[in-house]
């Protein structure tokens, strides 16, 4: 008899906790994203997939991934919890966190460096972009879209034109944030083949 009462109390406590967790997720949290480092990856689009490249790639398949590493800092929340000594989980469809960037990308530039003569450089920012949903997007548009839709800053850029490229080249990417902080990174040598 005592065992049945104990089991009943435990089941009732579990059901109460389940109802509490399902009924109120609380406010969505806000995370501040702080850019810390620039990473570049070169690859090729093969069968609609991104594949890393060793050194050679066709110009029409070339992809440059620009990723800004970040730290997440959660803004404080004050949330009352009636948990009766239990830790309650958030269940069902709780709202996704919101992301806040206090120091956004102000400028992004891409310079091509001739590997045969490293003193020869050309600003090629304007020939990079992305194509999706049958539309072509330039860098400025892509940067704005990153902050509207993503929790991380990651661009997959292809060449919108390839007439002025050196055959043996590397790309140097410079990102300047609104605060003036600058990140600079250079790719390994890339050999373009026809």
mmCIF file of C-alpha atoms in Angstrom:
data_model
loop_
_atom_site.group_PDB
_atom_site.id
_atom_site.type_symbol
_atom_site.label_atom_id
_atom_site.label_comp_id
_atom_site.label_asym_id
_atom_site.label_seq_id
_atom_site.Cartn_x
_atom_site.Cartn_y
_atom_site.Cartn_z
ATOM 1 C CA UNK A 1 0.000 0.000 0.000
ATOM 2 C CA UNK A 2 2.827 2.403 0.901
ATOM 3 C CA UNK A 3 4.606 1.482 -2.350
ATOM 4 C CA UNK A 4 1.522 2.424 -4.398
ATOM 5 C CA UNK A 5 1.297 5.833 -2.670
ATOM 6 C CA UNK A 6 4.994 6.477 -3.299
ATOM 7 C CA UNK A 7 4.671 5.547 -6.970
ATOM 8 C CA UNK A 8 1.539 7.715 -7.261
ATOM 9 C CA UNK A 9 3.350 10.728 -5.723
ATOM 10 C CA UNK A 10 6.353 10.260 -8.049
ATOM 11 C CA UNK A 11 4.124 9.967 -11.132
ATOM 12 C CA UNK A 12 2.104 13.023 -10.057
ATOM 13 C CA UNK A 13 5.337 15.005 -9.549
ATOM 14 C CA UNK A 14 6.596 13.940 -12.971
ATOM 15 C CA UNK A 15 3.311 14.939 -14.642
ATOM 16 C CA UNK A 16 3.336 18.331 -12.915
ATOM 17 C CA UNK A 17 6.895 18.964 -14.098
ATOM 18 C CA UNK A 18 5.944 17.919 -17.632
ATOM 19 C CA UNK A 19 2.970 20.284 -17.653
ATOM 20 C CA UNK A 20 5.096 23.142 -16.297
ATOM 21 C CA UNK A 21 7.781 22.593 -18.946
ATOM 22 C CA UNK A 22 5.252 22.304 -21.770
ATOM 23 C CA UNK A 23 3.169 25.238 -20.703
ATOM 24 C CA UNK A 24 5.779 27.944 -20.450
ATOM 25 C CA UNK A 25 9.085 28.077 -22.245
ATOM 26 C CA UNK A 26 9.812 31.549 -21.005
ATOM 27 C CA UNK A 27 11.212 34.393 -23.050
ATOM 28 C CA UNK A 28 13.609 33.581 -25.841
ATOM 29 C CA UNK A 29 17.194 34.211 -24.879
ATOM 30 C CA UNK A 30 19.332 36.804 -26.618
ATOM 31 C CA UNK A 31 22.912 35.928 -27.478
ATOM 32 C CA UNK A 32 25.516 38.542 -28.321
ATOM 33 C CA UNK A 33 27.838 37.285 -31.033
ATOM 34 C CA UNK A 34 31.399 38.634 -30.876
ATOM 35 C CA UNK A 35 33.605 38.059 -33.937
ATOM 36 C CA UNK A 36 37.009 36.674 -32.905
ATOM 37 C CA UNK A 37 38.829 35.258 -35.936
ATOM 38 C CA UNK A 38 38.660 34.900 -39.721
ATOM 39 C CA UNK A 39 38.896 31.472 -41.377
ATOM 40 C CA UNK A 40 39.117 30.777 -45.106
ATOM 41 C CA UNK A 41 38.473 27.506 -46.892
ATOM 42 C CA UNK A 42 38.851 26.903 -50.609
ATOM 43 C CA UNK A 43 36.851 24.287 -52.385
ATOM 44 C CA UNK A 44 34.941 23.307 -55.448
ATOM 45 C CA UNK A 45 31.300 22.699 -56.169
ATOM 46 C CA UNK A 46 31.012 19.109 -57.347
ATOM 47 C CA UNK A 47 27.534 17.641 -57.896
ATOM 48 C CA UNK A 48 26.018 20.504 -55.842
ATOM 49 C CA UNK A 49 28.312 19.687 -52.898
ATOM 50 C CA UNK A 50 31.220 21.641 -51.436
ATOM 51 C CA UNK A 51 34.468 19.663 -51.584
ATOM 52 C CA UNK A 52 37.851 20.805 -50.305
ATOM 53 C CA UNK A 53 40.549 21.206 -52.938
ATOM 54 C CA UNK A 54 44.212 20.283 -52.727
ATOM 55 C CA UNK A 55 45.616 22.838 -55.164
ATOM 56 C CA UNK A 56 43.966 22.711 -58.614
ATOM 57 C CA UNK A 57 40.406 23.638 -59.481
ATOM 58 C CA UNK A 58 38.346 24.720 -62.465
ATOM 59 C CA UNK A 59 37.448 28.410 -62.344
ATOM 60 C CA UNK A 60 33.735 27.734 -62.784
ATOM 61 C CA UNK A 61 33.735 25.315 -59.811
ATOM 62 C CA UNK A 62 35.811 27.412 -57.393
ATOM 63 C CA UNK A 63 34.240 28.285 -54.024
ATOM 64 C CA UNK A 64 35.747 30.511 -51.332
ATOM 65 C CA UNK A 65 34.245 30.041 -47.871
ATOM 66 C CA UNK A 66 34.660 32.987 -45.511
ATOM 67 C CA UNK A 67 33.821 32.212 -41.902
ATOM 68 C CA UNK A 68 34.077 34.528 -38.910
ATOM 69 C CA UNK A 69 34.570 32.555 -35.715
ATOM 70 C CA UNK A 70 32.692 34.015 -32.786
ATOM 71 C CA UNK A 71 32.051 33.844 -29.085
ATOM 72 C CA UNK A 72 28.525 33.770 -27.722
ATOM 73 C CA UNK A 73 27.682 35.826 -24.660
ATOM 74 C CA UNK A 74 24.198 35.353 -23.212
ATOM 75 C CA UNK A 75 22.419 38.437 -21.945
ATOM 76 C CA UNK A 76 21.122 37.803 -18.436
ATOM 77 C CA UNK A 77 17.583 36.590 -17.962
ATOM 78 C CA UNK A 78 15.438 36.584 -14.871
ATOM 79 C CA UNK A 79 13.016 33.714 -15.128
ATOM 80 C CA UNK A 80 10.908 32.452 -12.223
ATOM 81 C CA UNK A 81 10.752 28.710 -12.002
ATOM 82 C CA UNK A 82 8.423 26.562 -9.947
ATOM 83 C CA UNK A 83 10.340 23.334 -10.077
ATOM 84 C CA UNK A 84 9.766 21.878 -6.607
ATOM 85 C CA UNK A 85 13.430 20.908 -6.417
ATOM 86 C CA UNK A 86 13.540 19.326 -9.870
ATOM 87 C CA UNK A 87 15.259 20.698 -12.952
ATOM 88 C CA UNK A 88 12.621 21.155 -15.611
ATOM 89 C CA UNK A 89 13.370 20.794 -19.285
ATOM 90 C CA UNK A 90 11.927 23.042 -21.940
ATOM 91 C CA UNK A 91 9.670 21.047 -24.193
ATOM 92 C CA UNK A 92 7.763 21.392 -27.429
ATOM 93 C CA UNK A 93 8.293 24.476 -29.598
ATOM 94 C CA UNK A 94 10.127 26.971 -27.452
ATOM 95 C CA UNK A 95 11.272 30.123 -29.261
ATOM 96 C CA UNK A 96 14.728 30.125 -30.828
ATOM 97 C CA UNK A 97 17.303 32.450 -29.337
ATOM 98 C CA UNK A 98 17.802 35.875 -30.872
ATOM 99 C CA UNK A 99 21.260 36.890 -32.035
ATOM 100 C CA UNK A 100 22.706 40.347 -31.539
ATOM 101 C CA UNK A 101 25.853 41.645 -33.226
ATOM 102 C CA UNK A 102 27.234 44.784 -31.618
ATOM 103 C CA UNK A 103 30.215 44.920 -34.017
ATOM 104 C CA UNK A 104 29.140 44.015 -37.552
ATOM 105 C CA UNK A 105 31.217 43.717 -40.714
ATOM 106 C CA UNK A 106 31.633 47.152 -42.246
ATOM 107 C CA UNK A 107 33.878 46.228 -45.170
ATOM 108 C CA UNK A 108 35.051 43.043 -46.836
ATOM 109 C CA UNK A 109 37.697 43.042 -49.556
ATOM 110 C CA UNK A 110 39.326 40.254 -51.551
ATOM 111 C CA UNK A 111 42.707 40.773 -53.201
ATOM 112 C CA UNK A 112 44.195 38.318 -55.699
ATOM 113 C CA UNK A 113 47.960 37.778 -55.355
ATOM 114 C CA UNK A 114 49.950 36.483 -58.337
ATOM 115 C CA UNK A 115 52.078 33.599 -57.031
ATOM 116 C CA UNK A 116 54.607 34.021 -59.872
ATOM 117 C CA UNK A 117 55.228 37.631 -58.734
ATOM 118 C CA UNK A 118 53.728 38.390 -55.311
ATOM 119 C CA UNK A 119 54.083 42.137 -55.871
ATOM 120 C CA UNK A 120 51.270 41.878 -58.451
ATOM 121 C CA UNK A 121 47.915 42.187 -56.717
ATOM 122 C CA UNK A 122 44.430 43.002 -57.971
ATOM 123 C CA UNK A 123 41.311 43.839 -55.959
ATOM 124 C CA UNK A 124 38.802 41.204 -57.084
ATOM 125 C CA UNK A 125 36.059 41.861 -54.526
ATOM 126 C CA UNK A 126 33.571 42.745 -57.257
ATOM 127 C CA UNK A 127 33.888 39.416 -59.089
ATOM 128 C CA UNK A 128 32.814 37.328 -56.081
ATOM 129 C CA UNK A 129 29.213 36.631 -55.148
ATOM 130 C CA UNK A 130 26.688 33.842 -54.804
ATOM 131 C CA UNK A 131 23.934 32.492 -56.968
ATOM 132 C CA UNK A 132 20.884 30.840 -55.456
ATOM 133 C CA UNK A 133 17.167 30.824 -56.142
ATOM 134 C CA UNK A 134 18.015 31.886 -59.729
ATOM 135 C CA UNK A 135 19.406 35.205 -58.481
ATOM 136 C CA UNK A 136 22.933 36.591 -58.255
ATOM 137 C CA UNK A 137 23.934 38.328 -55.038
ATOM 138 C CA UNK A 138 26.918 40.659 -54.599
ATOM 139 C CA UNK A 139 28.984 40.738 -51.419
ATOM 140 C CA UNK A 140 27.246 43.759 -49.873
ATOM 141 C CA UNK A 141 23.848 42.052 -50.142
ATOM 142 C CA UNK A 142 25.228 38.790 -48.774
ATOM 143 C CA UNK A 143 26.735 40.510 -45.730
ATOM 144 C CA UNK A 144 23.392 42.134 -44.869
ATOM 145 C CA UNK A 145 21.605 38.802 -45.323
ATOM 146 C CA UNK A 146 24.029 37.090 -42.920
ATOM 147 C CA UNK A 147 22.989 39.308 -40.038
ATOM 148 C CA UNK A 148 19.279 38.966 -40.800
ATOM 149 C CA UNK A 149 19.089 35.193 -41.077
ATOM 150 C CA UNK A 150 22.040 33.469 -39.432
ATOM 151 C CA UNK A 151 23.537 32.767 -36.044
ATOM 152 C CA UNK A 152 26.996 32.720 -37.603
ATOM 153 C CA UNK A 153 28.832 34.651 -40.295
ATOM 154 C CA UNK A 154 29.608 32.255 -43.142
ATOM 155 C CA UNK A 155 29.755 33.071 -46.857
ATOM 156 C CA UNK A 156 30.188 30.629 -49.739
ATOM 157 C CA UNK A 157 31.386 32.733 -52.656
ATOM 158 C CA UNK A 158 31.833 31.746 -56.274
ATOM 159 C CA UNK A 159 33.405 33.634 -59.150
ATOM 160 C CA UNK A 160 30.838 35.672 -61.060
ATOM 161 C CA UNK A 161 33.431 36.268 -63.792
ATOM 162 C CA UNK A 162 36.848 34.731 -64.281
ATOM 163 C CA UNK A 163 38.536 36.594 -67.159
ATOM 164 C CA UNK A 164 41.107 38.494 -65.096
ATOM 165 C CA UNK A 165 42.343 35.703 -62.821
ATOM 166 C CA UNK A 166 45.972 34.652 -62.574
ATOM 167 C CA UNK A 167 46.486 30.931 -63.160
ATOM 168 C CA UNK A 168 48.589 30.528 -59.993
ATOM 169 C CA UNK A 169 47.123 32.708 -57.296
ATOM 170 C CA UNK A 170 46.099 33.114 -53.707
ATOM 171 C CA UNK A 171 43.393 35.324 -52.249
ATOM 172 C CA UNK A 172 43.813 37.642 -49.287
ATOM 173 C CA UNK A 173 40.586 38.512 -47.478
ATOM 174 C CA UNK A 174 40.398 41.577 -45.251
ATOM 175 C CA UNK A 175 37.383 42.131 -43.023
ATOM 176 C CA UNK A 176 36.956 45.379 -41.118
ATOM 177 C CA UNK A 177 34.359 45.587 -38.358
ATOM 178 C CA UNK A 178 32.421 48.720 -37.402
ATOM 179 C CA UNK A 179 34.744 49.188 -34.410
ATOM 180 C CA UNK A 180 37.764 49.309 -36.718
ATOM 181 C CA UNK A 181 39.040 45.853 -35.759
ATOM 182 C CA UNK A 182 40.512 44.111 -38.808
ATOM 183 C CA UNK A 183 40.936 40.434 -39.668
ATOM 184 C CA UNK A 184 43.266 39.413 -42.524
ATOM 185 C CA UNK A 185 43.728 35.887 -43.865
ATOM 186 C CA UNK A 186 45.269 34.467 -47.049
ATOM 187 C CA UNK A 187 44.427 31.216 -48.819
ATOM 188 C CA UNK A 188 46.979 28.646 -49.891
ATOM 189 C CA UNK A 189 48.146 28.767 -53.516
ATOM 190 C CA UNK A 190 45.428 27.857 -55.994
ATOM 191 C CA UNK A 191 46.113 26.672 -59.533
ATOM 192 C CA UNK A 192 43.220 27.310 -61.889
ATOM 193 C CA UNK A 193 42.821 24.876 -64.775
ATOM 194 C CA UNK A 194 40.684 25.232 -67.883
#
